[in-house]
Amino acid sequence: MSAIWPEPGSRLDVVLVKAGLTKIRYPAELLVDDGTRITVRAPWAGGAIRDFGFVRFEPGDVFTEHYWRDRWYSVKEVRDARGALKGWYCDVTRPATRLGVEVVVEDLDLDLWRSADGTDIRRLDEDEFAASGLAEQDPEAAAAALAALDELEVLAREDGFEALLT
């Protein structure tokens, strides 16, 4: 399959899988697929407001999401309805796959948040990751996931994600 099919502007479905089950599926607009990185844009797919305490995701928010076929994470730029940057939410995942008009990623529980101004960088859900049993079931994947979280934190602290995403 050609890396450019469907063409930019086409609709794709993002499918987030966790523990073998579909956690969420939502429509997104394909911005680019260069064969390694897939970038899509989608409105907040959670429906209602989700308040994490350090950020609120709400209807009207727009996510520009970057998935890699060769990296163990995705990076999502989050903007409010007016276009103001809220920050970046990063999921540690297995490398993405594209199956026709679906981008499929397996969530490995670990996440990282970086606020727009870079003053709030936090690792999230390390307790869920530990409880998932991945370290026992698939030690190589668990090591790759932890390395990905470390890499994301370094990127967030050094120069943000702009260089990674251009």
PDB file of C-alpha atoms in Angstrom:
ATOM      1  CA  MET A   1       0.000   0.000   0.000  1.00  0.00           C
ATOM      2  CA  SER A   2       1.287   3.433  -0.872  1.00  0.00           C
ATOM      3  CA  ALA A   3       2.228   5.647   2.056  1.00  0.00           C
ATOM      4  CA  ILE A   4       0.281   8.506   0.478  1.00  0.00           C
ATOM      5  CA  TRP A   5      -3.074   6.712   0.268  1.00  0.00           C
ATOM      6  CA  PRO A   6      -5.487   8.081   1.263  1.00  0.00           C
ATOM      7  CA  GLU A   7      -4.485  11.584   0.334  1.00  0.00           C
ATOM      8  CA  PRO A   8      -4.008  14.412   2.845  1.00  0.00           C
ATOM      9  CA  GLY A   9      -7.364  15.820   3.863  1.00  0.00           C
ATOM     10  CA  SER A  10      -8.951  12.363   3.842  1.00  0.00           C
ATOM     11  CA  ARG A  11     -10.706  10.943   6.865  1.00  0.00           C
ATOM     12  CA  LEU A  12      -9.019   8.232   8.918  1.00  0.00           C
ATOM     13  CA  ASP A  13     -10.087   6.514  12.108  1.00  0.00           C
ATOM     14  CA  VAL A  14      -7.682   6.514  15.037  1.00  0.00           C
ATOM     15  CA  VAL A  15      -8.069   3.288  17.006  1.00  0.00           C
ATOM     16  CA  LEU A  16      -6.546   3.134  20.481  1.00  0.00           C
ATOM     17  CA  VAL A  17      -6.238  -0.432  21.762  1.00  0.00           C
ATOM     18  CA  LYS A  18      -5.502  -1.417  25.348  1.00  0.00           C
ATOM     19  CA  ALA A  19      -5.051  -4.978  26.594  1.00  0.00           C
ATOM     20  CA  GLY A  20      -6.359  -6.302  23.286  1.00  0.00           C
ATOM     21  CA  LEU A  21      -9.607  -4.301  23.361  1.00  0.00           C
ATOM     22  CA  THR A  22     -10.546  -1.126  21.524  1.00  0.00           C
ATOM     23  CA  LYS A  23     -10.455   1.659  24.113  1.00  0.00           C
ATOM     24  CA  ILE A  24     -11.598   4.426  21.753  1.00  0.00           C
ATOM     25  CA  ARG A  25     -12.097   4.981  18.037  1.00  0.00           C
ATOM     26  CA  TYR A  26     -12.566   8.431  16.537  1.00  0.00           C
ATOM     27  CA  PRO A  27     -12.437  10.135  13.145  1.00  0.00           C
ATOM     28  CA  ALA A  28      -9.490  12.340  12.215  1.00  0.00           C
ATOM     29  CA  GLU A  29      -8.268  14.255   9.190  1.00  0.00           C
ATOM     30  CA  LEU A  30      -5.040  12.978   7.648  1.00  0.00           C
ATOM     31  CA  LEU A  31      -2.503  15.795   7.420  1.00  0.00           C
ATOM     32  CA  VAL A  32       0.557  13.811   6.330  1.00  0.00           C
ATOM     33  CA  ASP A  33       1.864  10.264   6.116  1.00  0.00           C
ATOM     34  CA  ASP A  34       5.512  10.193   5.062  1.00  0.00           C
ATOM     35  CA  GLY A  35       5.888   6.446   5.561  1.00  0.00           C
ATOM     36  CA  THR A  36       7.364   6.847   9.061  1.00  0.00           C
ATOM     37  CA  ARG A  37       5.201   9.477  10.767  1.00  0.00           C
ATOM     38  CA  ILE A  38       1.443   9.817  10.447  1.00  0.00           C
ATOM     39  CA  THR A  39      -0.045  13.167  11.457  1.00  0.00           C
ATOM     40  CA  VAL A  40      -3.766  13.695  11.901  1.00  0.00           C
ATOM     41  CA  ARG A  41      -6.032  16.398  13.309  1.00  0.00           C
ATOM     42  CA  ALA A  42      -9.112  15.594  15.355  1.00  0.00           C
ATOM     43  CA  PRO A  43     -11.506  17.321  17.725  1.00  0.00           C
ATOM     44  CA  TRP A  44     -11.518  16.186  21.359  1.00  0.00           C
ATOM     45  CA  ALA A  45     -13.057  12.732  21.137  1.00  0.00           C
ATOM     46  CA  GLY A  46     -13.903  12.310  24.789  1.00  0.00           C
ATOM     47  CA  GLY A  47     -17.292  14.001  24.536  1.00  0.00           C
ATOM     48  CA  ALA A  48     -17.652  15.581  27.964  1.00  0.00           C
ATOM     49  CA  ILE A  49     -15.083  17.681  29.798  1.00  0.00           C
ATOM     50  CA  ARG A  50     -12.183  15.671  31.223  1.00  0.00           C
ATOM     51  CA  ASP A  51     -10.457  17.559  34.013  1.00  0.00           C
ATOM     52  CA  PHE A  52      -7.071  16.122  34.975  1.00  0.00           C
ATOM     53  CA  GLY A  53      -6.377  18.918  37.468  1.00  0.00           C
ATOM     54  CA  PHE A  54      -3.411  20.179  35.469  1.00  0.00           C
ATOM     55  CA  VAL A  55      -5.332  20.486  32.156  1.00  0.00           C
ATOM     56  CA  ARG A  56      -8.929  20.245  30.973  1.00  0.00           C
ATOM     57  CA  PHE A  57      -9.843  18.586  27.695  1.00  0.00           C
ATOM     58  CA  GLU A  58     -13.208  19.820  26.517  1.00  0.00           C
ATOM     59  CA  PRO A  59     -15.484  20.059  23.505  1.00  0.00           C
ATOM     60  CA  GLY A  60     -13.940  22.438  20.977  1.00  0.00           C
ATOM     61  CA  ASP A  61     -10.359  21.389  21.747  1.00  0.00           C
ATOM     62  CA  VAL A  62      -8.357  20.324  18.699  1.00  0.00           C
ATOM     63  CA  PHE A  63      -5.625  17.691  18.795  1.00  0.00           C
ATOM     64  CA  THR A  64      -2.877  17.478  16.186  1.00  0.00           C
ATOM     65  CA  GLU A  65      -1.600  13.969  16.714  1.00  0.00           C
ATOM     66  CA  HIS A  66       1.712  12.517  15.575  1.00  0.00           C
ATOM     67  CA  TYR A  67       2.195   8.746  15.379  1.00  0.00           C
ATOM     68  CA  TRP A  68       5.369   6.930  14.368  1.00  0.00           C
ATOM     69  CA  ARG A  69       5.833   3.501  12.877  1.00  0.00           C
ATOM     70  CA  ASP A  70       9.316   3.298  14.432  1.00  0.00           C
ATOM     71  CA  ARG A  71       8.858   4.920  17.860  1.00  0.00           C
ATOM     72  CA  TRP A  72       7.136   3.780  21.015  1.00  0.00           C
ATOM     73  CA  TYR A  73       5.080   6.930  21.560  1.00  0.00           C
ATOM     74  CA  SER A  74       2.687   9.462  20.083  1.00  0.00           C
ATOM     75  CA  VAL A  75       2.704  13.217  20.662  1.00  0.00           C
ATOM     76  CA  LYS A  76      -0.528  15.216  20.649  1.00  0.00           C
ATOM     77  CA  GLU A  77      -0.529  19.003  20.458  1.00  0.00           C
ATOM     78  CA  VAL A  78      -3.643  20.281  22.243  1.00  0.00           C
ATOM     79  CA  ARG A  79      -5.275  23.624  21.407  1.00  0.00           C
ATOM     80  CA  ASP A  80      -8.468  25.156  22.706  1.00  0.00           C
ATOM     81  CA  ALA A  81     -11.376  26.230  20.502  1.00  0.00           C
ATOM     82  CA  ARG A  82      -9.757  29.662  19.943  1.00  0.00           C
ATOM     83  CA  GLY A  83      -6.472  28.076  18.852  1.00  0.00           C
ATOM     84  CA  ALA A  84      -4.487  28.807  22.025  1.00  0.00           C
ATOM     85  CA  LEU A  85      -1.947  26.099  22.832  1.00  0.00           C
ATOM     86  CA  LYS A  86      -2.731  24.182  26.023  1.00  0.00           C
ATOM     87  CA  GLY A  87       0.221  21.811  25.787  1.00  0.00           C
ATOM     88  CA  TRP A  88       1.277  18.373  24.615  1.00  0.00           C
ATOM     89  CA  TYR A  89      -0.115  15.059  25.778  1.00  0.00           C
ATOM     90  CA  CYS A  90       2.088  12.093  24.957  1.00  0.00           C
ATOM     91  CA  ASP A  91       1.088   8.441  25.039  1.00  0.00           C
ATOM     92  CA  VAL A  92       3.597   5.623  25.297  1.00  0.00           C
ATOM     93  CA  THR A  93       2.432   3.057  22.750  1.00  0.00           C
ATOM     94  CA  ARG A  94       3.757   0.327  20.559  1.00  0.00           C
ATOM     95  CA  PRO A  95       4.749   1.700  17.141  1.00  0.00           C
ATOM     96  CA  ALA A  96       1.688   2.706  15.132  1.00  0.00           C
ATOM     97  CA  THR A  97       0.339   0.715  12.238  1.00  0.00           C
ATOM     98  CA  ARG A  98      -1.858   1.938   9.442  1.00  0.00           C
ATOM     99  CA  LEU A  99      -4.409  -0.532   8.161  1.00  0.00           C
ATOM    100  CA  GLY A 100      -6.225   1.068   5.231  1.00  0.00           C
ATOM    101  CA  VAL A 101      -8.064   4.028   6.707  1.00  0.00           C
ATOM    102  CA  GLU A 102      -7.222   3.178  10.332  1.00  0.00           C
ATOM    103  CA  VAL A 103      -4.272   4.272  12.440  1.00  0.00           C
ATOM    104  CA  VAL A 104      -3.974   1.651  15.174  1.00  0.00           C
ATOM    105  CA  VAL A 105      -1.935   2.161  18.342  1.00  0.00           C
ATOM    106  CA  GLU A 106      -1.630   0.014  21.447  1.00  0.00           C
ATOM    107  CA  ASP A 107      -1.637   2.079  24.641  1.00  0.00           C
ATOM    108  CA  LEU A 108       0.962   0.940  27.187  1.00  0.00           C
ATOM    109  CA  ASP A 109      -0.431   3.040  30.076  1.00  0.00           C
ATOM    110  CA  LEU A 110       2.478   5.482  30.450  1.00  0.00           C
ATOM    111  CA  ASP A 111       1.850   9.130  29.538  1.00  0.00           C
ATOM    112  CA  LEU A 112       3.595  12.472  29.732  1.00  0.00           C
ATOM    113  CA  TRP A 113       2.166  16.002  29.859  1.00  0.00           C
ATOM    114  CA  ARG A 114       4.007  19.228  28.967  1.00  0.00           C
ATOM    115  CA  SER A 115       2.203  22.528  29.460  1.00  0.00           C
ATOM    116  CA  ALA A 116       2.344  25.165  26.721  1.00  0.00           C
ATOM    117  CA  ASP A 117       4.865  27.257  28.664  1.00  0.00           C
ATOM    118  CA  GLY A 118       6.985  24.236  29.618  1.00  0.00           C
ATOM    119  CA  THR A 119       6.724  24.852  33.355  1.00  0.00           C
ATOM    120  CA  ASP A 120       4.646  21.738  34.029  1.00  0.00           C
ATOM    121  CA  ILE A 121       6.134  18.454  32.837  1.00  0.00           C
ATOM    122  CA  ARG A 122       4.769  15.359  34.456  1.00  0.00           C
ATOM    123  CA  ARG A 123       4.971  11.607  34.019  1.00  0.00           C
ATOM    124  CA  LEU A 124       1.565   9.981  34.339  1.00  0.00           C
ATOM    125  CA  ASP A 125       0.108   6.567  35.092  1.00  0.00           C
ATOM    126  CA  GLU A 126       3.319   4.842  36.159  1.00  0.00           C
ATOM    127  CA  ASP A 127       1.230   2.965  38.739  1.00  0.00           C
ATOM    128  CA  GLU A 128      -1.090   1.651  35.993  1.00  0.00           C
ATOM    129  CA  PHE A 129       1.930   0.556  33.968  1.00  0.00           C
ATOM    130  CA  ALA A 130       3.384  -1.323  36.949  1.00  0.00           C
ATOM    131  CA  ALA A 131       0.021  -3.002  37.594  1.00  0.00           C
ATOM    132  CA  SER A 132      -0.440  -3.965  33.920  1.00  0.00           C
ATOM    133  CA  GLY A 133       1.967  -6.898  34.202  1.00  0.00           C
ATOM    134  CA  LEU A 134       3.728  -5.966  30.968  1.00  0.00           C
ATOM    135  CA  ALA A 135       7.147  -6.229  32.638  1.00  0.00           C
ATOM    136  CA  GLU A 136       6.472  -9.895  33.366  1.00  0.00           C
ATOM    137  CA  GLN A 137       4.586 -10.731  30.161  1.00  0.00           C
ATOM    138  CA  ASP A 138       6.819  -8.905  27.690  1.00  0.00           C
ATOM    139  CA  PRO A 139      10.007  -7.562  29.320  1.00  0.00           C
ATOM    140  CA  GLU A 140      11.383  -6.199  26.022  1.00  0.00           C
ATOM    141  CA  ALA A 141       8.224  -4.177  25.365  1.00  0.00           C
ATOM    142  CA  ALA A 142       8.208  -2.923  28.962  1.00  0.00           C
ATOM    143  CA  ALA A 143      11.824  -1.775  28.629  1.00  0.00           C
ATOM    144  CA  ALA A 144      11.022  -0.046  25.327  1.00  0.00           C
ATOM    145  CA  ALA A 145       8.032   1.680  26.943  1.00  0.00           C
ATOM    146  CA  LEU A 146      10.091   2.984  29.863  1.00  0.00           C
ATOM    147  CA  ALA A 147      12.833   4.155  27.492  1.00  0.00           C
ATOM    148  CA  ALA A 148      10.192   5.964  25.410  1.00  0.00           C
ATOM    149  CA  LEU A 149       8.866   7.770  28.493  1.00  0.00           C
ATOM    150  CA  ASP A 150      12.420   8.806  29.418  1.00  0.00           C
ATOM    151  CA  GLU A 151      12.997  10.066  25.855  1.00  0.00           C
ATOM    152  CA  LEU A 152       9.769  12.077  25.921  1.00  0.00           C
ATOM    153  CA  GLU A 153      10.711  13.669  29.227  1.00  0.00           C
ATOM    154  CA  VAL A 154      14.134  14.690  27.891  1.00  0.00           C
ATOM    155  CA  LEU A 155      12.522  16.184  24.772  1.00  0.00           C
ATOM    156  CA  ALA A 156       9.963  18.041  26.901  1.00  0.00           C
ATOM    157  CA  ARG A 157      12.615  19.505  29.204  1.00  0.00           C
ATOM    158  CA  GLU A 158      15.244  20.388  26.602  1.00  0.00           C
ATOM    159  CA  ASP A 159      13.457  22.118  23.770  1.00  0.00           C
ATOM    160  CA  GLY A 160       9.875  20.936  23.768  1.00  0.00           C
ATOM    161  CA  PHE A 161       8.510  18.988  20.866  1.00  0.00           C
ATOM    162  CA  GLU A 162       8.827  21.545  18.070  1.00  0.00           C
ATOM    163  CA  ALA A 163      12.043  20.075  16.628  1.00  0.00           C
ATOM    164  CA  LEU A 164      10.605  16.561  16.749  1.00  0.00           C
ATOM    165  CA  LEU A 165       7.438  17.604  14.952  1.00  0.00           C
ATOM    166  CA  THR A 166       8.869  19.648  12.090  1.00  0.00           C
TER     167      THR A 166
END
